[in-house]
XYZ file of C-alpha atoms in Angstrom:
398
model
C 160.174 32.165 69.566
C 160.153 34.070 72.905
C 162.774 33.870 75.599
C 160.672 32.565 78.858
C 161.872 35.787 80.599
C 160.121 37.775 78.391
C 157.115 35.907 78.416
C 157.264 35.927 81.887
C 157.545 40.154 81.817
C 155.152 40.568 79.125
C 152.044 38.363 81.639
C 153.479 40.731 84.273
C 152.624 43.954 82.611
C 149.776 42.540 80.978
C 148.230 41.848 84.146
C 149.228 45.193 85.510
C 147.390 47.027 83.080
C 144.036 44.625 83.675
C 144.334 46.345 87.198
C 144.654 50.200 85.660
C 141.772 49.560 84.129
C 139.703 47.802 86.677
C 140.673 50.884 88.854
C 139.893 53.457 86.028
C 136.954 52.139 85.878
C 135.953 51.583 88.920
C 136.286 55.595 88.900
C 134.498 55.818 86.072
C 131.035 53.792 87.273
C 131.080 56.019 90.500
C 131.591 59.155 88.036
C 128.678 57.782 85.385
C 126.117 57.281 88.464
C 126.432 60.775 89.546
C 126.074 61.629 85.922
C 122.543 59.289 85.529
C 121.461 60.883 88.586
C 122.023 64.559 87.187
C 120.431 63.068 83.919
C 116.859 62.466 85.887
C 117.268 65.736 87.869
C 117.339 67.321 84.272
C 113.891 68.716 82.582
C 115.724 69.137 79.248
C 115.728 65.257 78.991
C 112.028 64.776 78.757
C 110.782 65.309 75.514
C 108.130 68.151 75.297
C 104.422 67.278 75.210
C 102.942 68.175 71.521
C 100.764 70.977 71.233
C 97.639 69.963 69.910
C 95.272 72.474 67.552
C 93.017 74.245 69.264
C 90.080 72.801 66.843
C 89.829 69.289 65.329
C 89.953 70.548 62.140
C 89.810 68.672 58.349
C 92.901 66.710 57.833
C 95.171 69.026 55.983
C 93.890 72.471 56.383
C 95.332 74.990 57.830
C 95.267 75.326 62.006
C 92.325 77.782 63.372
C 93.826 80.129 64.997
C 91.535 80.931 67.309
C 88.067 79.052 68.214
C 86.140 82.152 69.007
C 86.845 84.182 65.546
C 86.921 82.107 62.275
C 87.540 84.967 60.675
C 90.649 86.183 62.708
C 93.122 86.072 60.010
C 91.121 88.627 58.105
C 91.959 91.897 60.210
C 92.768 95.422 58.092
C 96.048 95.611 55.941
C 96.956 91.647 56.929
C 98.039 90.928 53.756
C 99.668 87.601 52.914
C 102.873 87.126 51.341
C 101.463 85.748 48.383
C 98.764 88.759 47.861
C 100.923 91.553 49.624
C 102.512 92.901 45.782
C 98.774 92.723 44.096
C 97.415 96.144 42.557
C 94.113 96.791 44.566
C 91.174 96.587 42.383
C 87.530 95.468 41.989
C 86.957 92.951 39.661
C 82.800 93.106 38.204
C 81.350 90.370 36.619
C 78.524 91.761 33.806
C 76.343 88.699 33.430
C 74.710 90.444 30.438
C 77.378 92.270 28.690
C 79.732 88.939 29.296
C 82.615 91.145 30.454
C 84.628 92.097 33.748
C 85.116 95.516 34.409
C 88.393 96.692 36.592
C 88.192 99.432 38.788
C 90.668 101.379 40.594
C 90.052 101.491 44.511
C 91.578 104.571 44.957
C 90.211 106.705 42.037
C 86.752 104.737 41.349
C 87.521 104.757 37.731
C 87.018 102.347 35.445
C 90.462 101.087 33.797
C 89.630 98.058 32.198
C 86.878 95.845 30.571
C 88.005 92.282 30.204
C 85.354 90.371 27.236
C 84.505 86.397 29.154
C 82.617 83.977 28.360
C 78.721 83.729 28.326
C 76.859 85.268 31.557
C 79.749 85.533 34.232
C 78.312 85.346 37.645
C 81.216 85.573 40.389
C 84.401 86.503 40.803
C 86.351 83.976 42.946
C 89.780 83.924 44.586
C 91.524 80.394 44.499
C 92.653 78.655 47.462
C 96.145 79.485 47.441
C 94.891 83.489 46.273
C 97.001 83.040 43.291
C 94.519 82.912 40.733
C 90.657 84.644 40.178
C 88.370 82.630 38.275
C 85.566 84.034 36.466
C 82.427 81.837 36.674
C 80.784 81.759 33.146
C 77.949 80.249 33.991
C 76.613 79.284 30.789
C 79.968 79.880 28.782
C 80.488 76.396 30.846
C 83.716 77.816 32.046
C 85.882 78.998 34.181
C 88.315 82.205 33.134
C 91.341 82.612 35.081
C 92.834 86.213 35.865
C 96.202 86.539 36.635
C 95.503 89.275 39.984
C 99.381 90.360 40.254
C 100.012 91.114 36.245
C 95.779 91.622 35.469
C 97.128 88.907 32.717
C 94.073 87.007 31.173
C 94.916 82.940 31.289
C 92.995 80.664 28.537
C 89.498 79.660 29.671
C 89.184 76.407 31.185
C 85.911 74.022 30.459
C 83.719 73.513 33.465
C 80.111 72.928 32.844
C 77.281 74.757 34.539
C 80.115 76.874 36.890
C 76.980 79.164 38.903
C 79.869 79.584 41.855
C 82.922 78.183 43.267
C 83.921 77.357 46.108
C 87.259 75.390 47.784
C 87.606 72.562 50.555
C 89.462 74.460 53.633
C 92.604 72.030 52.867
C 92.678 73.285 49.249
C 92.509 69.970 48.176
C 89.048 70.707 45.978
C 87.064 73.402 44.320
C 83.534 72.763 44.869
C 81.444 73.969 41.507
C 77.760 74.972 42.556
C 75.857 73.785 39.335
C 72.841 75.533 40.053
C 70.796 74.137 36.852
C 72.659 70.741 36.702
C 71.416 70.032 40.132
C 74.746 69.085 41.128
C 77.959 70.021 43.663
C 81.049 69.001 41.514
C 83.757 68.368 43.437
C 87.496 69.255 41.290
C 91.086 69.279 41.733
C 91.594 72.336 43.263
C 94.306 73.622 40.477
C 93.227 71.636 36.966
C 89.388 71.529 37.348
C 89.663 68.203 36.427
C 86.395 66.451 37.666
C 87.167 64.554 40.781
C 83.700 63.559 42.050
C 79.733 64.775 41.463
C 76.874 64.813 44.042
C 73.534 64.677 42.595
C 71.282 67.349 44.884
C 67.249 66.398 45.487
C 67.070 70.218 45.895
C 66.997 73.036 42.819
C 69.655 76.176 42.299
C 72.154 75.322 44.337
C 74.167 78.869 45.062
C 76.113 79.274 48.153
C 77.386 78.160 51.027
C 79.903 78.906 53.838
C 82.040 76.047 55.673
C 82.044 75.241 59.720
C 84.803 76.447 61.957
C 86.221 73.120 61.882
C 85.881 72.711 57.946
C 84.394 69.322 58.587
C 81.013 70.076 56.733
C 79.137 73.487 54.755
C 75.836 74.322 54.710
C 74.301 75.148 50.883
C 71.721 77.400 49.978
C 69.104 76.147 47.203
C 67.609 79.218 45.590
C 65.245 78.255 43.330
C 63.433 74.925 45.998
C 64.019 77.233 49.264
C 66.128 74.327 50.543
C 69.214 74.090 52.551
C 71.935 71.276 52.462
C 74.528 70.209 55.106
C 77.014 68.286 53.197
C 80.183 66.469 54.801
C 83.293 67.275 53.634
C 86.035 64.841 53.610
C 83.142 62.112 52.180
C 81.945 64.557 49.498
C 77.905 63.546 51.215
C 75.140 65.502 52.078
C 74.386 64.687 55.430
C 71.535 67.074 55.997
C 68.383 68.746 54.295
C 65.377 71.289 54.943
C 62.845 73.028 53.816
C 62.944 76.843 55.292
C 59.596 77.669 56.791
C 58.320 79.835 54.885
C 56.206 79.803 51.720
C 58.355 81.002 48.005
C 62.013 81.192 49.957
C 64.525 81.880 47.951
C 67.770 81.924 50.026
C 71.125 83.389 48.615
C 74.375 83.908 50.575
C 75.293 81.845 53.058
C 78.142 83.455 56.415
C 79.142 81.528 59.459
C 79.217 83.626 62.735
C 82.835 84.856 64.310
C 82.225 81.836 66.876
C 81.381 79.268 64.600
C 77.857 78.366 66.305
C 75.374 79.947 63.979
C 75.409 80.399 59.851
C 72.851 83.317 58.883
C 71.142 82.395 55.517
C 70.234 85.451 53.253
C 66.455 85.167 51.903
C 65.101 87.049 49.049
C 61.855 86.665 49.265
C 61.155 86.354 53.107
C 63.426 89.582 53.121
C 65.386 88.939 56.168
C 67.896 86.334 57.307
C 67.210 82.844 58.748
C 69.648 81.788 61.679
C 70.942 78.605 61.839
C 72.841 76.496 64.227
C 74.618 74.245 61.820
C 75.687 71.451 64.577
C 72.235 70.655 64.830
C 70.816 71.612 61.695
C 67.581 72.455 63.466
C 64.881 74.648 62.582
C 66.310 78.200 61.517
C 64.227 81.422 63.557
C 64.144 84.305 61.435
C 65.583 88.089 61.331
C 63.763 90.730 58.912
C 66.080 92.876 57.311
C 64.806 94.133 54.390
C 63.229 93.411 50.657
C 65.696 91.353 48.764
C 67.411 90.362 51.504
C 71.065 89.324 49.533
C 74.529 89.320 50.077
C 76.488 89.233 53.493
C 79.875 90.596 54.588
C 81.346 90.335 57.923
C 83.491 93.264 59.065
C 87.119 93.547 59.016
C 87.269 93.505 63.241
C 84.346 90.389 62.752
C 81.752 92.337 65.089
C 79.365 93.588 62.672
C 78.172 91.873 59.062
C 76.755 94.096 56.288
C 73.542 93.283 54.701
C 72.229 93.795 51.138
C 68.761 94.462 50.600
C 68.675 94.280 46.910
C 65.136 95.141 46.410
C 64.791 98.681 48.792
C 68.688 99.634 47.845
C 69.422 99.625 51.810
C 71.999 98.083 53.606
C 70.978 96.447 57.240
C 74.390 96.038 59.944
C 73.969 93.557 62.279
C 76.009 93.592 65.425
C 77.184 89.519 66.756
C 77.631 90.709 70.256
C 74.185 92.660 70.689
C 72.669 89.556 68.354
C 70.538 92.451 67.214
C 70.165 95.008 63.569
C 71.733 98.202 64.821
C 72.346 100.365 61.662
C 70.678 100.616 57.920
C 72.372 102.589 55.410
C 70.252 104.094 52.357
C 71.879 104.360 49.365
C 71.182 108.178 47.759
C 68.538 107.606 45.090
C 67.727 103.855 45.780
C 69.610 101.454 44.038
C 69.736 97.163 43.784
C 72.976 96.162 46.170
C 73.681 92.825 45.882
C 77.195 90.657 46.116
C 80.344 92.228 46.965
C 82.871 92.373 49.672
C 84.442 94.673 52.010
C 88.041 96.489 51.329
C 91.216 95.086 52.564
C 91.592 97.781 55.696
C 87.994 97.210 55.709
C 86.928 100.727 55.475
C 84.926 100.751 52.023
C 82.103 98.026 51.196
C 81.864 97.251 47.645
C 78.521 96.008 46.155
C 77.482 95.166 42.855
C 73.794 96.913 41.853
C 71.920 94.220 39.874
C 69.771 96.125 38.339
C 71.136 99.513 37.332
C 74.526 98.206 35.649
C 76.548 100.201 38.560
C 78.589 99.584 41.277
C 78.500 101.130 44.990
C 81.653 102.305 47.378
C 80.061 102.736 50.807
C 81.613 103.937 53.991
C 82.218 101.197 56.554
C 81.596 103.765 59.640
C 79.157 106.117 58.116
C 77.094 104.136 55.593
C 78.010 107.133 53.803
C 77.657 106.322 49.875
C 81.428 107.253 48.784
C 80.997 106.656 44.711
C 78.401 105.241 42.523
C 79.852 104.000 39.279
C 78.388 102.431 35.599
C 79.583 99.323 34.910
C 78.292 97.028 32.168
C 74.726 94.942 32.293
C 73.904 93.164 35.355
C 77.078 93.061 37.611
C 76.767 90.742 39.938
C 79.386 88.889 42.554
C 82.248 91.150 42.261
C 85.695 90.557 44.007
C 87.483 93.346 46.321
C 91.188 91.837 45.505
C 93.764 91.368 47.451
C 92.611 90.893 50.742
C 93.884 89.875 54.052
C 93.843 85.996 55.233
C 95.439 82.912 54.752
C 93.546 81.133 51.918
C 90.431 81.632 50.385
C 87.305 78.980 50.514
C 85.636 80.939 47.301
C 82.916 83.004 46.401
C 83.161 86.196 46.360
C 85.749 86.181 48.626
C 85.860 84.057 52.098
C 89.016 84.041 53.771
C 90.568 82.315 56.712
């Protein structure tokens, strides 16, 4: 029990410090006002507006990096991390000998023949460049090569595997089964079959994908027919008959802007242009006979153009919208598929028809080696190369 002195003292001081504080703060709210104000005078308190992409692209793939060149990630040496270690070869698929020869780049020699399965049409990198798959047509499937080791992986079954291609998120592979009549759509990394799109239209081949990845056009060889096809529903959206009688379109490129995909044609022997927004009627560009593959240049002003059938090789300059160059190979020849070296100085094409391959010069047209393969070589793969990821073929990087 307290004395009621000390109670008396203790209300005293109690009440003493209530005033203190009051007084501290008292200080304190005039202090804390000055500090809101600074607060609101302060930029760094306003959270940073979020940069939005450039391009609206498919959920989940990569950002474009720029609107104007699709193919921007692709300049000379640019090497990913995931490629940079790779030996630089060419890999040739020999649809009749049902092998892949290995060349050395930098010698042109021959240093390996790798047996496949039956009739091996392309050579394709995988999204994530990790992995090149040999398409066995009718082995019905797919052979993986290991690019940093040259390691051959055990065959995987995918039926009717013509060509390959990947959705730009890497979240498919997209099998072309030319005489199934079908676009198979896969898990990018098993092959496991994910969903199929019966096609109206016959030989389904190629195809190239929209600067936003939200649809690709598809070439149909054998019914002169092109698809559009959307792809985040896995749908064909779209589909023509080219304008001329017997077409037989092959490779399909998108322009460095985006707004035109040029459509390689056999047997009109030129290249029909396209604007694939619209998917209007194509106008046409003669080239020459056997009009075939098509490789855009490693500064994405100029695309290289195989004329299978007069062994010629048409350039076509974007800016000029105009042929400005054709290259004869020395003796004739049967270019076909290929792809253009990593500092984009050599072009590499496969000849059909004469079980060799051809090195030309990128500035000269000059032919740099001419060298046997096996029996009919066909989409072969210049590996590493610079990008980002790969969308397939014989090698389409962004």
């Amino acid at each position: 029990m307290h004395h009621p002195i000390e109670k008396h003292l203790r209300r005293t001081l109690a009440a003493g410090a209530a005033l203190v504080s009051l007084a501290l703060l008292a200080g304190c709210d005039g202090d804390s006002r000055d500090r809101a104000d600074e607060a609101l005078a302060t930029k760094a308190a306003v959270p940073p507006a979020e940069k939005k992409p450039v391009v609206d692209g498919l959920p989940g793939m990569p950002p474009v990096l720029d609107p104007k060149d699709v193919y921007a990630a692709d300049r000379p040496g640019r090497l990913s991390p995931v490629v940079k270690d790779f030996p630089s070869r060419v890999y040739v698929p020999n649809t009749n000998s049902n092998t892949v020869t290995v060349i050395d780049p930098s010698t042109y020699e021959v240093i390996e023949t790798i047996p496949v399965g039956a009739q091996p049409q392309h050579v394709v990198p995988s999204w994530d460049m990790k992995t090149l798959w040999v398409n066995n047509d009718r082995g019905n499937s797919l052979t993986p090569i290991d690019p940093k080791t040259g390691e051959v992986g055990k065959a995987v079954d995918v039926h009717d595997p013509y060509n390959l291609y990947f959705t730009p998120n890497g979240t498919y592979a997209i099998v072309m089964a030319s005489l199934d009549r079908e676009l198979v759509f896969r898990d990018a990394h098993t092959m496991k079959r994910m969903k199929t799109v019966p096609v109206s239209c016959y030989g389904v081949n190629h195809a190239d994908f929209s600067l936003d990845g939200r649809y690709f056009i598809v070439s149909c060889e054998f019914s002169g027919e092109l698809l559009k096809v959307d792809t985040e529903r896995m749908k064909v959206i779209g589909q023509q008959k080219l304008p001329f009688d017997g077409a037989m379109p092959q490779d399909v490129k998108i322009s460095p802007d985006g707004k035109k995909f040029y459509v390689a044609d056999m047997m009109a022997d030129g290249v029909w242009v396209l604007d694939g927004d619209t998917f209007g009627e194509p106008r046409f560009l003669h080239t020459g006979k056997g009009c075939h593959g098509l490789y855009v240049s490693r500064d994405s002003r100029e695309m290289y153009i195989s004329n299978r059938g007069e062994g010629t090789i048409s350039v076509f300059d974007f800016a000029e919208d105009r042929l400005t160059k054709k290259w004869n190979l020395p003796g004739g020849g049967s270019p076909d598929m290929g792809g253009v070296s990593a500092d984009g100085k050599v072009l590499w094409l496969s000849g059909r028809y004469n079980s060799e391959v051809y090195a030309i010069d990128t500035r000269t047209g000059v032919q740099l080696a001419r060298i046997k393969v096996g029996s009919g070589p066909h989409g072969l793969a210049v590996y590493p190369q610079p990008g980002r990821y790969s969308l397939g073929h014989t090698g389409i990087f962004r």
